[in-house]
């Protein structure tokens, strides 16, 4: 049941600021955060010194380009507390996601950071039509992943009835949607499609049996075709929402019901688009790599964090009245990170598992597919010459060890196919490690 389009705004003072006022606010906040990072985080001080940049050199937003970048590998190398800019006792929350090897990356939040993030999520939910009258079923995973807790905090701040379902157990999800009369659903878009398809298979008619009016869907790339399918399956409005652990979870940017790009919470983060090769900033409208600087975070502020997500920024006016710049859909990545069932997966993590398993060779191919709206991962791995002569029982043991380790290091189940030595094609250049057969529709 689609609700009438609303243009309610959670915090118009900031979301509808004039460009001049926003620039002044961002500049002031940027100067403070740069000074704070320089004084409290040794790697930022070292990098700024190496570039010959002092905090007082940052006077305008154009000066951002003089600051050093931050990479996911920095979070891994400084794991767990090296990037904290406040004493550990001031950190009240840890969230995390996968890093480029088995080691996770973590982000620390002060109470202020948690409150800011909750407001960002509340802004996103409000933009999708949520009010205190609503019942919000949160079907993102709860835990270190920011999806569940992020939307939960946002919905609670609005005063909506919040249902912390977490992900999984789809029939039960549907029973709760129906029995509680949830009006909003939040989960990954692929899971939402699966919920919609399962509800149909269970004989439910979303128009009469469910009360859903809208939802916030993100954490993985999706397309306009997927939106159309999802909206048709569940008979509601599906809005895109973006975020990342390193900056803040869901709510860094979000779509309003105009569905024409995601409004960036610019009073808290400054977005840039850069050319991933030259690392030079690109003007609005160009497609390139998205980079964020946080300007209100205390626990672990980030200067010029390279997301490796590719998109465009659009500063044209939006009919909703918000004046914040909008991000287009994420159209790809500049690195090899895959998102499989909402989990960030780097081929190097799988490789780190394979080298630790006796009898497995580090020659592998990841085959990613999507069956019935659910992602699947097959890891084809060569057994090494020594493993090859082994018995069937030994091969089974190798397969199980790889499967268990991948589950514990990467966090997802994979099908393991052992193949004969020298059968995975070798490449003279960059090895081709991934075949992604998923069509996003
Ligand atoms: O995925 C936070 C989140 C939770 C966002 C729930 C939206 C909803 P991470 O696990 O750190 O955080 O993964 C961040 O996921 O760099 C993108 O590559 C991808 N991503 C997140 N949102 C979107 C989106 C959460 N709307 C990484 N569209 C990011 C495309 C997205 N990709």
Tab-separated table of C-alpha atoms and ligand atoms in Angstrom:
chain	number	residue	atom	x	y	z
A	1	UNK	CA	0.000	0.000	0.000
A	2	UNK	CA	1.838	3.085	-1.170
A	3	UNK	CA	1.412	6.038	1.164
A	4	UNK	CA	0.916	9.549	-0.215
A	5	UNK	CA	4.283	11.143	-0.963
A	6	UNK	CA	5.526	13.128	2.032
A	7	UNK	CA	8.264	15.707	2.106
A	8	UNK	CA	8.639	15.676	5.879
A	9	UNK	CA	12.163	16.637	6.938
A	10	UNK	CA	13.683	15.514	10.237
A	11	UNK	CA	16.011	18.460	10.774
A	12	UNK	CA	15.263	21.245	8.271
A	13	UNK	CA	17.703	23.625	9.948
A	14	UNK	CA	20.567	21.565	8.554
A	15	UNK	CA	18.988	19.559	5.753
A	16	UNK	CA	17.664	22.699	4.040
A	17	UNK	CA	20.575	25.067	4.750
A	18	UNK	CA	21.584	27.622	2.148
A	19	UNK	CA	24.789	26.705	0.313
A	20	UNK	CA	26.629	29.650	1.825
A	21	UNK	CA	25.655	28.664	5.354
A	22	UNK	CA	26.576	25.021	4.687
A	23	UNK	CA	29.974	26.023	3.307
A	24	UNK	CA	30.657	28.187	6.351
A	25	UNK	CA	29.602	25.388	8.724
A	26	UNK	CA	31.654	22.746	6.922
A	27	UNK	CA	34.717	24.971	6.814
A	28	UNK	CA	34.570	25.664	10.527
A	29	UNK	CA	34.033	22.005	11.396
A	30	UNK	CA	36.757	20.868	8.982
A	31	UNK	CA	39.301	23.160	10.579
A	32	UNK	CA	38.450	21.800	14.021
A	33	UNK	CA	38.639	18.153	12.990
A	34	UNK	CA	41.954	18.597	11.196
A	35	UNK	CA	43.469	20.244	14.260
A	36	UNK	CA	42.090	17.477	16.473
A	37	UNK	CA	43.425	14.684	14.247
A	38	UNK	CA	46.836	16.336	13.996
A	39	UNK	CA	47.084	16.649	17.766
A	40	UNK	CA	45.718	13.217	18.709
A	41	UNK	CA	46.318	10.643	15.973
A	42	UNK	CA	49.993	9.921	15.263
A	43	UNK	CA	49.550	8.624	11.707
A	44	UNK	CA	47.635	11.732	10.637
A	45	UNK	CA	50.281	13.963	12.158
A	46	UNK	CA	53.035	11.975	10.412
A	47	UNK	CA	51.241	12.066	7.062
A	48	UNK	CA	50.480	15.760	7.240
A	49	UNK	CA	54.073	16.474	8.250
A	50	UNK	CA	55.286	14.371	5.310
A	51	UNK	CA	53.131	16.463	2.955
A	52	UNK	CA	54.242	19.671	4.626
A	53	UNK	CA	50.656	20.569	5.621
A	54	UNK	CA	49.913	22.155	8.983
A	55	UNK	CA	46.394	22.346	10.463
A	56	UNK	CA	46.416	26.140	10.045
A	57	UNK	CA	46.937	25.700	6.280
A	58	UNK	CA	43.379	24.367	5.993
A	59	UNK	CA	41.330	27.544	5.617
A	60	UNK	CA	38.686	26.765	2.975
A	61	UNK	CA	36.984	23.685	1.592
A	62	UNK	CA	39.307	23.858	-1.430
A	63	UNK	CA	42.189	23.136	0.935
A	64	UNK	CA	40.780	19.638	1.502
A	65	UNK	CA	42.859	18.518	-1.474
A	66	UNK	CA	46.042	19.085	0.529
A	67	UNK	CA	45.084	16.571	3.190
A	68	UNK	CA	46.311	12.960	3.093
A	69	UNK	CA	43.933	10.138	2.162
A	70	UNK	CA	42.874	7.347	4.522
A	71	UNK	CA	42.472	3.771	3.249
A	72	UNK	CA	40.804	0.632	4.603
A	73	UNK	CA	44.303	-0.821	4.978
A	74	UNK	CA	45.071	1.988	7.462
A	75	UNK	CA	42.232	0.745	9.664
A	76	UNK	CA	43.606	-2.761	9.380
A	77	UNK	CA	47.174	-1.689	10.124
A	78	UNK	CA	46.081	0.446	13.079
A	79	UNK	CA	43.708	-2.266	14.356
A	80	UNK	CA	42.191	-2.032	16.871
A	81	UNK	CA	42.712	1.367	18.510
A	82	UNK	CA	45.438	3.192	16.551
A	83	UNK	CA	43.079	5.642	14.849
A	84	UNK	CA	41.123	6.581	17.949
A	85	UNK	CA	41.256	10.306	18.577
A	86	UNK	CA	39.898	10.176	22.142
A	87	UNK	CA	40.840	8.113	25.221
A	88	UNK	CA	39.433	4.584	25.115
A	89	UNK	CA	37.204	5.282	28.112
A	90	UNK	CA	35.219	7.756	25.976
A	91	UNK	CA	34.372	5.124	23.367
A	92	UNK	CA	30.951	3.602	24.025
A	93	UNK	CA	30.512	1.468	20.891
A	94	UNK	CA	32.527	-0.638	18.514
A	95	UNK	CA	31.182	-1.520	15.066
A	96	UNK	CA	33.045	-3.447	12.433
A	97	UNK	CA	33.202	-5.020	9.028
A	98	UNK	CA	35.595	-7.101	7.029
A	99	UNK	CA	39.066	-5.887	6.158
A	100	UNK	CA	41.210	-6.960	3.239
A	101	UNK	CA	42.621	-9.970	5.097
A	102	UNK	CA	41.173	-12.128	7.826
A	103	UNK	CA	41.544	-9.298	10.314
A	104	UNK	CA	38.367	-7.251	10.744
A	105	UNK	CA	38.357	-3.504	10.835
A	106	UNK	CA	36.690	-1.711	13.699
A	107	UNK	CA	35.424	1.794	14.270
A	108	UNK	CA	34.977	3.373	17.702
A	109	UNK	CA	32.094	5.730	18.490
A	110	UNK	CA	31.670	8.099	21.416
A	111	UNK	CA	28.134	8.687	22.746
A	112	UNK	CA	28.073	11.862	20.657
A	113	UNK	CA	28.984	9.832	17.541
A	114	UNK	CA	26.243	7.288	18.255
A	115	UNK	CA	23.744	10.137	18.680
A	116	UNK	CA	24.809	11.799	15.415
A	117	UNK	CA	24.585	8.497	13.559
A	118	UNK	CA	21.118	7.825	15.055
A	119	UNK	CA	19.992	11.210	13.755
A	120	UNK	CA	21.401	10.475	10.310
A	121	UNK	CA	19.377	7.249	10.219
A	122	UNK	CA	16.316	9.108	11.549
A	123	UNK	CA	16.673	11.620	8.712
A	124	UNK	CA	16.790	8.729	6.236
A	125	UNK	CA	13.710	7.034	7.649
A	126	UNK	CA	11.822	10.341	7.765
A	127	UNK	CA	12.702	10.953	4.114
A	128	UNK	CA	11.133	7.569	3.310
A	129	UNK	CA	7.967	8.638	5.132
A	130	UNK	CA	8.520	7.285	8.657
A	131	UNK	CA	6.832	8.966	11.650
A	132	UNK	CA	6.171	8.046	15.289
A	133	UNK	CA	2.985	6.323	14.062
A	134	UNK	CA	4.940	3.748	12.083
A	135	UNK	CA	5.968	0.174	12.813
A	136	UNK	CA	9.481	-0.439	11.464
A	137	UNK	CA	10.715	-3.987	10.958
A	138	UNK	CA	14.511	-3.963	10.911
A	139	UNK	CA	15.700	-7.049	9.052
A	140	UNK	CA	19.336	-6.059	8.625
A	141	UNK	CA	21.752	-8.119	10.717
A	142	UNK	CA	22.407	-6.882	14.258
A	143	UNK	CA	25.927	-7.053	15.656
A	144	UNK	CA	29.213	-5.572	14.508
A	145	UNK	CA	27.583	-4.878	11.126
A	146	UNK	CA	26.026	-1.423	11.312
A	147	UNK	CA	22.793	-2.176	9.426
A	148	UNK	CA	20.607	-3.514	12.242
A	149	UNK	CA	21.624	-1.205	15.066
A	150	UNK	CA	21.832	1.822	12.746
A	151	UNK	CA	18.259	1.662	11.487
A	152	UNK	CA	17.087	0.559	14.927
A	153	UNK	CA	18.530	3.679	16.560
A	154	UNK	CA	17.050	5.903	13.852
A	155	UNK	CA	13.567	4.406	14.164
A	156	UNK	CA	13.708	4.631	17.970
A	157	UNK	CA	14.738	8.282	17.796
A	158	UNK	CA	11.692	9.029	15.653
A	159	UNK	CA	9.591	7.207	18.240
A	160	UNK	CA	8.375	4.549	15.819
A	161	UNK	CA	7.551	1.053	17.067
A	162	UNK	CA	10.774	-0.762	16.225
A	163	UNK	CA	10.879	-4.503	15.567
A	164	UNK	CA	14.484	-5.796	15.792
A	165	UNK	CA	14.056	-8.919	13.657
A	166	UNK	CA	17.637	-9.104	12.342
A	167	UNK	CA	18.095	-11.148	9.158
A	168	UNK	CA	17.143	-14.758	8.434
A	169	UNK	CA	14.171	-17.043	9.062
A	170	UNK	CA	12.181	-15.580	6.201
A	171	UNK	CA	8.811	-17.195	6.928
A	172	UNK	CA	8.935	-15.802	10.459
A	173	UNK	CA	9.854	-12.370	9.053
A	174	UNK	CA	6.743	-12.490	6.899
A	175	UNK	CA	4.531	-13.691	9.745
A	176	UNK	CA	5.725	-10.747	11.872
A	177	UNK	CA	5.258	-8.257	9.027
A	178	UNK	CA	1.685	-9.438	8.705
A	179	UNK	CA	0.716	-9.911	12.341
A	180	UNK	CA	2.253	-6.672	13.644
A	181	UNK	CA	1.165	-4.740	10.565
A	182	UNK	CA	4.623	-3.293	9.926
A	183	UNK	CA	4.450	-0.194	7.751
A	184	UNK	CA	8.180	-0.002	7.000
A	185	UNK	CA	10.818	-2.616	6.228
A	186	UNK	CA	14.594	-2.137	6.314
A	187	UNK	CA	17.005	-4.773	4.943
A	188	UNK	CA	19.275	-5.381	1.973
A	189	UNK	CA	17.447	-5.016	-1.363
A	190	UNK	CA	18.179	-8.608	-2.375
A	191	UNK	CA	16.770	-9.898	0.915
A	192	UNK	CA	13.700	-7.681	0.501
A	193	UNK	CA	13.076	-9.224	-2.916
A	194	UNK	CA	13.432	-12.663	-1.371
A	195	UNK	CA	10.949	-11.720	1.362
A	196	UNK	CA	8.555	-10.429	-1.317
A	197	UNK	CA	8.867	-13.568	-3.423
A	198	UNK	CA	8.422	-15.836	-0.401
A	199	UNK	CA	5.383	-13.868	0.762
A	200	UNK	CA	3.826	-14.360	-2.682
A	201	UNK	CA	4.666	-18.084	-2.585
A	202	UNK	CA	2.970	-18.299	0.812
A	203	UNK	CA	-0.161	-17.004	-0.891
A	204	UNK	CA	-0.095	-13.519	0.627
A	205	UNK	CA	-1.328	-10.535	-1.305
A	206	UNK	CA	0.843	-7.620	-0.101
A	207	UNK	CA	-1.873	-5.152	-1.080
A	208	UNK	CA	-4.426	-6.620	1.323
A	209	UNK	CA	-2.438	-8.795	3.758
A	210	UNK	CA	0.447	-6.401	4.515
A	211	UNK	CA	0.502	-2.735	5.517
A	212	UNK	CA	3.966	-1.860	4.190
A	213	UNK	CA	4.243	1.640	2.743
A	214	UNK	CA	8.009	2.102	2.337
A	215	UNK	CA	11.484	0.965	3.330
A	216	UNK	CA	15.205	1.833	3.325
A	217	UNK	CA	17.356	-0.606	1.382
A	218	UNK	CA	21.131	-0.589	1.005
A	219	UNK	CA	24.460	-2.140	2.066
A	220	UNK	CA	24.918	-3.575	-1.434
A	221	UNK	CA	24.629	-2.329	-5.024
A	222	UNK	CA	21.232	-2.498	-6.681
A	223	UNK	CA	19.542	-1.129	-9.778
A	224	UNK	CA	16.394	0.671	-10.910
A	225	UNK	CA	15.168	-2.673	-12.282
A	226	UNK	CA	15.527	-4.222	-8.835
A	227	UNK	CA	13.640	-1.292	-7.350
A	228	UNK	CA	10.779	-1.823	-9.794
A	229	UNK	CA	10.633	-5.525	-9.005
A	230	UNK	CA	10.737	-4.927	-5.246
A	231	UNK	CA	8.067	-2.220	-5.340
A	232	UNK	CA	5.837	-4.423	-7.446
A	233	UNK	CA	6.354	-7.454	-5.178
A	234	UNK	CA	5.616	-5.650	-1.925
A	235	UNK	CA	3.450	-2.810	-3.226
A	236	UNK	CA	5.339	-0.001	-1.496
A	237	UNK	CA	8.108	2.615	-1.983
A	238	UNK	CA	11.706	1.361	-1.862
A	239	UNK	CA	14.318	4.023	-1.054
A	240	UNK	CA	18.077	3.626	-1.324
A	241	UNK	CA	20.264	4.200	1.742
A	242	UNK	CA	24.055	4.277	1.895
A	243	UNK	CA	26.683	4.114	4.595
A	244	UNK	CA	29.884	2.446	5.634
A	245	UNK	CA	31.321	1.367	8.961
A	246	UNK	CA	34.347	3.640	8.718
A	247	UNK	CA	32.257	6.835	8.372
A	248	UNK	CA	28.970	5.921	10.101
A	249	UNK	CA	26.652	3.072	9.278
A	250	UNK	CA	23.452	3.521	7.239
A	251	UNK	CA	22.380	7.132	6.851
A	252	UNK	CA	25.552	8.748	5.524
A	253	UNK	CA	23.236	9.423	2.591
A	254	UNK	CA	19.676	8.465	1.743
A	255	UNK	CA	16.957	8.892	-0.841
A	256	UNK	CA	13.787	10.837	-0.234
A	257	UNK	CA	10.546	9.737	-1.868
A	258	UNK	CA	11.558	11.616	-5.040
A	259	UNK	CA	14.014	8.693	-5.502
A	260	UNK	CA	16.461	10.760	-7.493
A	261	UNK	CA	19.730	10.184	-5.644
A	262	UNK	CA	20.828	10.007	-2.018
A	263	UNK	CA	21.012	13.202	0.036
A	264	UNK	CA	24.372	13.376	1.803
A	265	UNK	CA	24.303	14.514	5.449
A	266	UNK	CA	26.710	17.289	4.585
A	267	UNK	CA	26.667	18.907	8.007
A	268	UNK	CA	28.461	15.750	9.240
A	269	UNK	CA	30.483	14.552	6.241
A	270	UNK	CA	32.087	16.259	3.247
A	271	UNK	CA	31.919	14.182	0.066
A	272	UNK	CA	34.412	14.490	-2.789
A	273	UNK	CA	34.719	12.665	-6.096
A	274	UNK	CA	38.272	11.937	-7.195
A	275	UNK	CA	39.914	10.356	-10.186
A	276	UNK	CA	41.036	7.043	-8.666
A	277	UNK	CA	44.249	7.032	-10.702
A	278	UNK	CA	45.469	10.635	-10.503
A	279	UNK	CA	43.749	11.131	-7.110
A	280	UNK	CA	42.745	14.633	-8.226
A	281	UNK	CA	39.301	15.977	-7.228
A	282	UNK	CA	36.711	15.979	-10.019
A	283	UNK	CA	33.834	18.436	-10.444
A	284	UNK	CA	30.224	17.578	-9.533
A	285	UNK	CA	28.615	15.479	-12.250
A	286	UNK	CA	31.755	13.439	-13.021
A	287	UNK	CA	31.820	9.762	-12.252
A	288	UNK	CA	34.690	8.816	-9.958
A	289	UNK	CA	35.663	7.484	-6.560
A	290	UNK	CA	33.763	8.739	-3.571
A	291	UNK	CA	35.853	10.124	-0.700
A	292	UNK	CA	34.501	11.257	2.682
A	293	UNK	CA	35.851	13.479	5.417
A	294	UNK	CA	33.941	13.326	8.697
A	295	UNK	CA	33.551	16.721	10.349
A	296	UNK	CA	31.675	15.972	13.574
A	297	UNK	CA	32.946	12.547	14.596
A	298	UNK	CA	34.951	12.419	17.807
A	299	UNK	CA	35.938	8.775	18.370
A	300	UNK	CA	37.531	7.995	15.056
A	301	UNK	CA	37.272	10.897	12.629
A	302	UNK	CA	38.392	10.170	9.060
A	303	UNK	CA	40.228	12.526	6.761
A	304	UNK	CA	39.573	11.893	3.057
A	305	UNK	CA	38.531	8.259	3.463
A	306	UNK	CA	38.675	6.481	0.112
A	307	UNK	CA	35.494	4.414	-0.121
A	308	UNK	CA	36.459	2.845	-3.482
A	309	UNK	CA	32.784	3.184	-4.404
A	310	UNK	CA	32.149	4.756	-7.808
A	311	UNK	CA	29.354	7.285	-8.228
A	312	UNK	CA	28.520	10.895	-9.149
A	313	UNK	CA	27.498	13.868	-7.050
A	314	UNK	CA	24.599	16.075	-8.060
A	315	UNK	CA	23.971	19.510	-6.584
A	316	UNK	CA	20.783	20.272	-8.530
A	317	UNK	CA	17.703	21.189	-6.463
A	318	UNK	CA	15.409	18.420	-5.236
A	319	UNK	CA	11.622	18.819	-5.044
A	320	UNK	CA	11.659	17.637	-1.409
A	321	UNK	CA	13.225	20.923	-0.294
A	322	UNK	CA	16.479	19.481	1.035
A	323	UNK	CA	19.455	21.421	-0.252
A	324	UNK	CA	22.094	18.780	0.386
A	325	UNK	CA	24.114	17.353	-2.469
A	326	UNK	CA	22.964	13.959	-3.753
A	327	UNK	CA	24.933	10.823	-4.608
A	328	UNK	CA	23.868	8.733	-7.573
A	329	UNK	CA	23.678	4.975	-7.297
A	330	UNK	CA	26.950	3.171	-6.632
A	331	UNK	CA	27.867	1.854	-10.074
A	332	UNK	CA	30.950	-0.170	-9.163
A	333	UNK	CA	34.145	-0.273	-7.145
A	334	UNK	CA	37.735	0.649	-7.868
A	335	UNK	CA	39.033	-2.337	-5.899
A	336	UNK	CA	38.142	-6.017	-5.866
A	337	UNK	CA	35.737	-5.983	-2.928
A	338	UNK	CA	32.636	-8.101	-3.529
A	339	UNK	CA	29.431	-7.850	-1.551
A	340	UNK	CA	27.947	-11.310	-1.131
A	341	UNK	CA	24.706	-11.621	0.832
A	342	UNK	CA	25.446	-8.192	2.265
A	343	UNK	CA	28.901	-9.247	3.510
A	344	UNK	CA	31.994	-7.456	2.214
A	345	UNK	CA	34.385	-10.035	0.808
A	346	UNK	CA	37.912	-9.501	-0.493
A	347	UNK	CA	39.501	-12.256	-2.629
A	348	UNK	CA	42.637	-11.773	-0.503
A	349	UNK	CA	40.716	-13.020	2.558
A	350	UNK	CA	39.953	-16.282	0.755
A	351	UNK	CA	43.577	-16.510	-0.333
A	352	UNK	CA	44.737	-16.099	3.271
A	353	UNK	CA	42.562	-19.096	4.180
A	354	UNK	CA	43.846	-21.254	1.324
A	355	UNK	CA	47.513	-20.745	2.168
A	356	UNK	CA	46.777	-21.924	5.699
A	357	UNK	CA	45.244	-25.237	4.578
A	358	UNK	CA	47.640	-28.101	3.967
A	359	UNK	CA	46.884	-29.756	0.625
A	360	UNK	CA	45.268	-26.655	-0.943
A	361	UNK	CA	47.160	-24.598	-3.525
A	362	UNK	CA	46.718	-20.806	-3.655
A	363	UNK	CA	45.238	-21.102	-7.164
A	364	UNK	CA	41.546	-20.403	-6.977
A	365	UNK	CA	38.542	-18.956	-8.685
A	366	UNK	CA	35.533	-17.405	-6.959
A	367	UNK	CA	32.265	-17.925	-8.798
A	368	UNK	CA	29.516	-15.649	-7.530
A	369	UNK	CA	25.951	-16.141	-8.698
A	370	UNK	CA	22.455	-15.235	-7.635
A	371	UNK	CA	19.808	-17.941	-7.346
A	372	UNK	CA	16.265	-17.084	-6.259
A	373	UNK	CA	17.426	-13.595	-5.161
A	374	UNK	CA	20.116	-15.075	-2.909
A	375	UNK	CA	23.821	-14.763	-3.625
A	376	UNK	CA	25.900	-17.912	-3.809
A	377	UNK	CA	29.658	-18.312	-3.650
A	378	UNK	CA	31.592	-21.241	-5.048
A	379	UNK	CA	35.314	-21.424	-4.347
A	380	UNK	CA	37.121	-23.566	-6.894
A	381	UNK	CA	40.520	-24.411	-5.529
A	382	UNK	CA	43.362	-26.513	-6.823
A	383	UNK	CA	44.752	-29.171	-4.590
A	384	UNK	CA	48.514	-29.120	-4.545
A	385	UNK	CA	50.542	-32.028	-5.917
A	386	UNK	CA	50.991	-33.533	-2.465
A	387	UNK	CA	47.285	-33.397	-1.715
A	388	UNK	CA	46.403	-34.871	-5.099
A	389	UNK	CA	47.569	-38.390	-4.349
A	390	UNK	CA	45.627	-38.431	-1.119
A	391	UNK	CA	42.566	-40.487	-0.364
A	392	UNK	CA	38.956	-39.450	-0.754
A	393	UNK	CA	38.774	-39.010	3.006
A	394	UNK	CA	41.744	-36.616	2.892
A	395	UNK	CA	40.123	-34.585	0.144
A	396	UNK	CA	36.930	-34.369	2.171
A	397	UNK	CA	38.972	-33.191	5.113
A	398	UNK	CA	40.626	-30.443	3.005
A	399	UNK	CA	37.251	-29.358	1.677
A	400	UNK	CA	35.733	-29.141	5.135
A	401	UNK	CA	38.698	-27.281	6.568
A	402	UNK	CA	38.506	-24.658	3.796
A	403	UNK	CA	34.749	-24.331	4.223
A	404	UNK	CA	34.956	-23.908	8.008
A	405	UNK	CA	37.810	-21.403	7.826
A	406	UNK	CA	36.072	-19.317	5.168
A	407	UNK	CA	32.963	-19.281	7.318
A	408	UNK	CA	34.908	-18.082	10.338
A	409	UNK	CA	37.223	-15.594	8.561
A	410	UNK	CA	34.856	-14.145	5.972
A	411	UNK	CA	31.553	-14.869	7.663
A	412	UNK	CA	29.757	-16.611	4.820
A	413	UNK	CA	29.142	-20.188	3.705
A	414	UNK	CA	30.682	-21.190	0.410
A	415	UNK	CA	30.542	-24.255	-1.762
A	416	UNK	CA	34.075	-25.649	-2.081
A	417	UNK	CA	35.033	-27.452	-5.267
A	418	UNK	CA	38.460	-29.067	-5.327
A	419	UNK	CA	39.976	-29.257	-8.792
A	420	UNK	CA	43.064	-30.977	-10.194
A	421	UNK	CA	46.460	-29.252	-10.114
A	422	UNK	CA	47.061	-26.792	-13.006
A	423	UNK	CA	43.433	-26.627	-14.111
A	424	UNK	CA	42.639	-23.056	-12.981
A	425	UNK	CA	43.693	-20.865	-15.915
A	426	UNK	CA	46.950	-18.973	-15.291
A	427	UNK	CA	47.227	-15.432	-16.459
A	428	UNK	CA	50.285	-13.549	-17.612
A	429	UNK	CA	49.006	-10.349	-16.147
A	430	UNK	CA	46.690	-9.782	-13.228
A	431	UNK	CA	45.157	-13.097	-12.171
A	432	UNK	CA	41.443	-13.348	-12.781
A	433	UNK	CA	40.140	-14.505	-9.453
A	434	UNK	CA	36.446	-13.746	-9.721
A	435	UNK	CA	33.621	-14.619	-12.073
A	436	UNK	CA	30.573	-12.631	-11.009
A	437	UNK	CA	27.574	-14.046	-12.840
A	438	UNK	CA	25.052	-11.981	-10.933
A	439	UNK	CA	22.841	-9.906	-13.075
A	440	UNK	CA	21.580	-7.227	-10.784
A	441	UNK	CA	18.021	-7.729	-12.082
B	1	LIG	O1	26.906	-1.680	4.451
B	1	LIG	C1	26.335	0.062	6.024
B	1	LIG	C2	24.920	0.000	5.592
B	1	LIG	C3	24.027	-0.785	6.289
B	1	LIG	C4	24.479	0.774	4.526
B	1	LIG	C5	22.696	-0.810	5.908
B	1	LIG	C6	23.151	0.769	4.147
B	1	LIG	C7	22.275	-0.019	4.855
B	1	LIG	P1	29.764	-1.766	5.430
B	1	LIG	O2	29.454	-3.174	5.795
B	1	LIG	O3	30.948	-1.126	6.022
B	1	LIG	O4	28.567	-0.821	5.790
B	1	LIG	O5	29.883	-1.728	3.844
B	1	LIG	C8	30.073	-0.506	3.176
B	1	LIG	O6	28.771	-1.314	1.307
B	1	LIG	O7	31.443	1.009	0.783
B	1	LIG	C9	29.478	0.137	-0.411
B	1	LIG	O8	30.401	-0.573	-1.207
B	1	LIG	C10	28.376	-0.809	0.033
B	1	LIG	N1	27.093	-0.103	0.153
B	1	LIG	C11	26.517	0.392	1.265
B	1	LIG	N2	25.331	0.959	0.951
B	1	LIG	C12	25.172	0.835	-0.395
B	1	LIG	C13	24.162	1.229	-1.327
B	1	LIG	C14	27.260	-0.925	5.330
B	1	LIG	N3	23.046	1.841	-0.959
B	1	LIG	C15	30.029	-0.733	1.688
B	1	LIG	N4	24.388	0.944	-2.640
B	1	LIG	C16	30.113	0.555	0.911
B	1	LIG	C17	25.506	0.313	-3.043
B	1	LIG	C18	26.305	0.163	-0.905
B	1	LIG	N5	26.459	-0.098	-2.211
